[in-house]
PDB file of C-alpha atoms in Angstrom:
ATOM      1  CA  MET A   1     -23.400  -1.315 -14.654  1.00 47.00           C
ATOM      2  CA  SER A   2     -25.892  -3.333 -12.809  1.00 45.00           C
ATOM      3  CA  ALA A   3     -26.723  -2.628  -9.170  1.00 47.00           C
ATOM      4  CA  HIS A   4     -25.312  -6.059  -8.190  1.00 44.00           C
ATOM      5  CA  ILE A   5     -21.878  -5.351  -9.707  1.00 42.00           C
ATOM      6  CA  THR A   6     -21.765  -1.891  -8.117  1.00 41.00           C
ATOM      7  CA  LYS A   7     -22.408  -3.417  -4.673  1.00 45.00           C
ATOM      8  CA  LEU A   8     -19.583  -5.928  -5.264  1.00 42.00           C
ATOM      9  CA  ILE A   9     -17.190  -3.124  -6.256  1.00 47.00           C
ATOM     10  CA  ARG A  10     -18.162  -1.075  -3.179  1.00 48.00           C
ATOM     11  CA  ALA A  11     -17.673  -4.116  -0.937  1.00 47.00           C
ATOM     12  CA  ALA A  12     -14.269  -4.817  -2.492  1.00 46.00           C
ATOM     13  CA  LEU A  13     -13.172  -1.183  -2.108  1.00 43.00           C
ATOM     14  CA  ALA A  14     -14.381  -1.093   1.495  1.00 44.00           C
ATOM     15  CA  GLY A  15     -12.428  -4.271   2.218  1.00 44.00           C
ATOM     16  CA  ALA A  16      -9.310  -2.826   0.577  1.00 42.00           C
ATOM     17  CA  VAL A  17      -9.564   0.396   2.594  1.00 39.00           C
ATOM     18  CA  LEU A  18     -10.096  -1.553   5.825  1.00 39.00           C
ATOM     19  CA  THR A  19      -7.139  -3.852   5.068  1.00 39.00           C
ATOM     20  CA  THR A  20      -4.899  -0.892   4.207  1.00 38.00           C
ATOM     21  CA  GLY A  21      -5.907   0.866   7.418  1.00 40.00           C
ATOM     22  CA  LEU A  22      -5.184  -2.209   9.531  1.00 35.00           C
ATOM     23  CA  THR A  23      -1.844  -2.752   7.811  1.00 37.00           C
ATOM     24  CA  ALA A  24      -0.856   0.870   8.419  1.00 39.00           C
ATOM     25  CA  ALA A  25      -1.863   0.578  12.076  1.00 38.00           C
ATOM     26  CA  LEU A  26       0.158  -2.601  12.506  1.00 37.00           C
ATOM     27  CA  VAL A  27       3.228  -1.098  10.827  1.00 40.00           C
ATOM     28  CA  THR A  28       2.941   2.026  12.965  1.00 39.00           C
ATOM     29  CA  SER A  29       2.539   0.074  16.207  1.00 42.00           C
ATOM     30  CA  THR A  30       5.373  -2.322  15.310  1.00 46.00           C
ATOM     31  CA  GLY A  31       7.624   0.576  14.392  1.00 45.00           C
ATOM     32  CA  SER A  32       7.016   2.405  17.648  1.00 46.00           C
ATOM     33  CA  SER A  33       7.482  -0.665  19.858  1.00 45.00           C
ATOM     34  CA  ALA A  34      10.599  -1.701  17.951  1.00 48.00           C
ATOM     35  CA  SER A  35      12.160   1.699  18.603  1.00 60.00           C
ATOM     36  CA  ALA A  36      11.382   1.377  22.335  1.00 71.00           C
ATOM     37  CA  ARG A  37      12.831  -2.141  22.555  1.00 73.00           C
ATOM     38  CA  ALA A  38      15.707  -2.564  24.991  1.00 83.00           C
ATOM     39  CA  CYS A  39      17.999  -5.614  25.046  1.00 85.00           C
ATOM     40  CA  HIS A  40      20.637  -6.693  27.551  1.00 86.00           C
ATOM     41  CA  GLU A  41      22.757  -9.722  28.319  1.00 88.00           C
ATOM     42  CA  GLY A  42      22.187 -11.736  31.448  1.00 89.00           C
ATOM     43  CA  GLY A  43      23.496 -14.834  33.072  1.00 92.00           C
ATOM     44  CA  ASP A  44      24.573 -16.523  36.250  1.00 94.00           C
ATOM     45  CA  LEU A  45      26.847 -19.148  37.757  1.00 96.00           C
ATOM     46  CA  TYR A  46      25.601 -21.380  40.573  1.00 95.00           C
ATOM     47  CA  LEU A  47      25.784 -24.828  42.172  1.00 94.00           C
ATOM     48  CA  PHE A  48      22.686 -27.044  41.985  1.00 93.00           C
ATOM     49  CA  GLU A  49      22.590 -30.672  43.101  1.00 91.00           C
ATOM     50  CA  GLY A  50      26.336 -31.133  42.739  1.00 90.00           C
ATOM     51  CA  ALA A  51      26.689 -29.478  39.325  1.00 94.00           C
ATOM     52  CA  VAL A  52      28.026 -26.039  38.451  1.00 95.00           C
ATOM     53  CA  TYR A  53      25.659 -24.298  36.028  1.00 96.00           C
ATOM     54  CA  GLY A  54      26.691 -21.390  33.839  1.00 96.00           C
ATOM     55  CA  GLU A  55      24.054 -19.417  31.923  1.00 94.00           C
ATOM     56  CA  HIS A  56      24.340 -16.644  29.328  1.00 93.00           C
ATOM     57  CA  PHE A  57      21.376 -15.205  27.398  1.00 91.00           C
ATOM     58  CA  ARG A  58      20.160 -12.042  25.714  1.00 89.00           C
ATOM     59  CA  TYR A  59      16.847 -10.636  26.994  1.00 85.00           C
ATOM     60  CA  CYS A  60      14.749  -8.046  25.183  1.00 83.00           C
ATOM     61  CA  SER A  61      11.791  -6.001  26.353  1.00 79.00           C
ATOM     62  CA  PRO A  62       9.252  -5.862  24.931  1.00 75.00           C
ATOM     63  CA  PRO A  63       8.232  -8.686  24.848  1.00 70.00           C
ATOM     64  CA  GLY A  64      10.115  -9.285  28.106  1.00 66.00           C
ATOM     65  CA  GLU A  65      11.064 -12.814  27.188  1.00 66.00           C
ATOM     66  CA  LEU A  66      14.252 -14.710  26.618  1.00 63.00           C
ATOM     67  CA  GLU A  67      15.562 -13.645  23.219  1.00 69.00           C
ATOM     68  CA  HIS A  68      18.232 -16.210  22.454  1.00 84.00           C
ATOM     69  CA  PRO A  69      21.102 -18.129  24.049  1.00 91.00           C
ATOM     70  CA  LEU A  70      24.680 -16.866  23.890  1.00 93.00           C
ATOM     71  CA  GLY A  71      27.943 -18.755  24.208  1.00 94.00           C
ATOM     72  CA  VAL A  72      28.892 -19.744  27.744  1.00 95.00           C
ATOM     73  CA  VAL A  73      32.191 -21.121  29.085  1.00 96.00           C
ATOM     74  CA  VAL A  74      32.654 -22.432  32.641  1.00 97.00           C
ATOM     75  CA  GLU A  75      36.240 -22.430  33.894  1.00 96.00           C
ATOM     76  CA  ARG A  76      37.779 -23.948  37.048  1.00 95.00           C
ATOM     77  CA  ARG A  77      40.707 -22.393  38.879  1.00 94.00           C
ATOM     78  CA  VAL A  78      43.729 -24.692  39.010  1.00 93.00           C
ATOM     79  CA  ASN A  79      46.039 -22.279  40.858  1.00 92.00           C
ATOM     80  CA  SER A  80      46.271 -18.530  41.452  1.00 88.00           C
ATOM     81  CA  THR A  81      46.961 -17.767  37.769  1.00 91.00           C
ATOM     82  CA  THR A  82      45.645 -20.752  35.787  1.00 95.00           C
ATOM     83  CA  TRP A  83      42.060 -21.489  34.724  1.00 96.00           C
ATOM     84  CA  VAL A  84      40.896 -24.591  32.818  1.00 96.00           C
ATOM     85  CA  THR A  85      37.751 -24.791  30.693  1.00 96.00           C
ATOM     86  CA  VAL A  86      35.491 -27.516  32.110  1.00 96.00           C
ATOM     87  CA  ALA A  87      32.243 -26.886  30.164  1.00 96.00           C
ATOM     88  CA  LYS A  88      31.006 -25.012  27.087  1.00 96.00           C
ATOM     89  CA  GLY A  89      27.552 -24.498  25.692  1.00 96.00           C
ATOM     90  CA  SER A  90      24.992 -22.269  24.061  1.00 94.00           C
ATOM     91  CA  GLY A  91      22.867 -20.598  26.709  1.00 93.00           C
ATOM     92  CA  VAL A  92      23.721 -23.178  29.393  1.00 95.00           C
ATOM     93  CA  ALA A  93      26.788 -25.219  30.296  1.00 96.00           C
ATOM     94  CA  LEU A  94      27.124 -27.532  33.267  1.00 95.00           C
ATOM     95  CA  TYR A  95      29.974 -29.317  34.980  1.00 95.00           C
ATOM     96  CA  GLN A  96      29.549 -32.057  37.557  1.00 94.00           C
ATOM     97  CA  CYS A  97      31.555 -30.829  40.538  1.00 87.00           C
ATOM     98  CA  THR A  98      33.819 -33.677  41.723  1.00 81.00           C
ATOM     99  CA  GLY A  99      36.498 -34.131  44.325  1.00 80.00           C
ATOM    100  CA  THR A 100      36.568 -32.990  47.913  1.00 81.00           C
ATOM    101  CA  GLY A 101      36.867 -29.525  49.326  1.00 87.00           C
ATOM    102  CA  SER A 102      35.958 -26.226  47.735  1.00 91.00           C
ATOM    103  CA  ARG A 103      36.695 -25.255  44.151  1.00 93.00           C
ATOM    104  CA  THR A 104      36.448 -21.915  42.372  1.00 95.00           C
ATOM    105  CA  TYR A 105      34.648 -21.527  39.039  1.00 96.00           C
ATOM    106  CA  ARG A 106      34.062 -18.542  36.777  1.00 96.00           C
ATOM    107  CA  LEU A 107      32.289 -17.266  33.695  1.00 94.00           C
ATOM    108  CA  GLN A 108      34.009 -14.632  31.616  1.00 85.00           C
ATOM    109  CA  LYS A 109      30.734 -13.410  30.076  1.00 84.00           C
ATOM    110  CA  PRO A 110      28.892 -12.305  32.042  1.00 85.00           C
ATOM    111  CA  SER A 111      31.622 -11.944  34.636  1.00 89.00           C
ATOM    112  CA  ARG A 112      30.791 -14.233  37.560  1.00 93.00           C
ATOM    113  CA  GLN A 113      32.865 -16.243  40.026  1.00 95.00           C
ATOM    114  CA  ILE A 114      31.873 -18.665  42.785  1.00 96.00           C
ATOM    115  CA  THR A 115      33.634 -20.926  45.246  1.00 95.00           C
ATOM    116  CA  VAL A 116      31.595 -24.013  46.093  1.00 93.00           C
ATOM    117  CA  PRO A 117      32.083 -27.221  48.083  1.00 89.00           C
ATOM    118  CA  CYS A 118      32.386 -30.323  45.921  1.00 82.00           C
ATOM    119  CA  SER A 119      31.645 -33.798  47.227  1.00 71.00           C
TER     120      SER A 119
END
């Protein structure tokens, strides 16, 4: 073989070894961080500028960011035993609070309940 071809083969082999090493390192680091990953559901129910907002998401760490929206249902209390669905959504649902006086709203998941003044 000529010296030129031998150099090309060495360069190709060196590149293959480097690529294999990097791939193995990435797989190892991904595997270890995936096993340490913790996820939980979160959400809230609150009044903002006359609207009742319900939120329901799944968060995972790492990366510590919002993972994806979950189903959310906002219900309003009609009497001591009856609840009516007023808004549904994926991640967020909102209901424009109307009427006078205070009204009670809830989320079933995550469990939240608030009583707010409507106007």
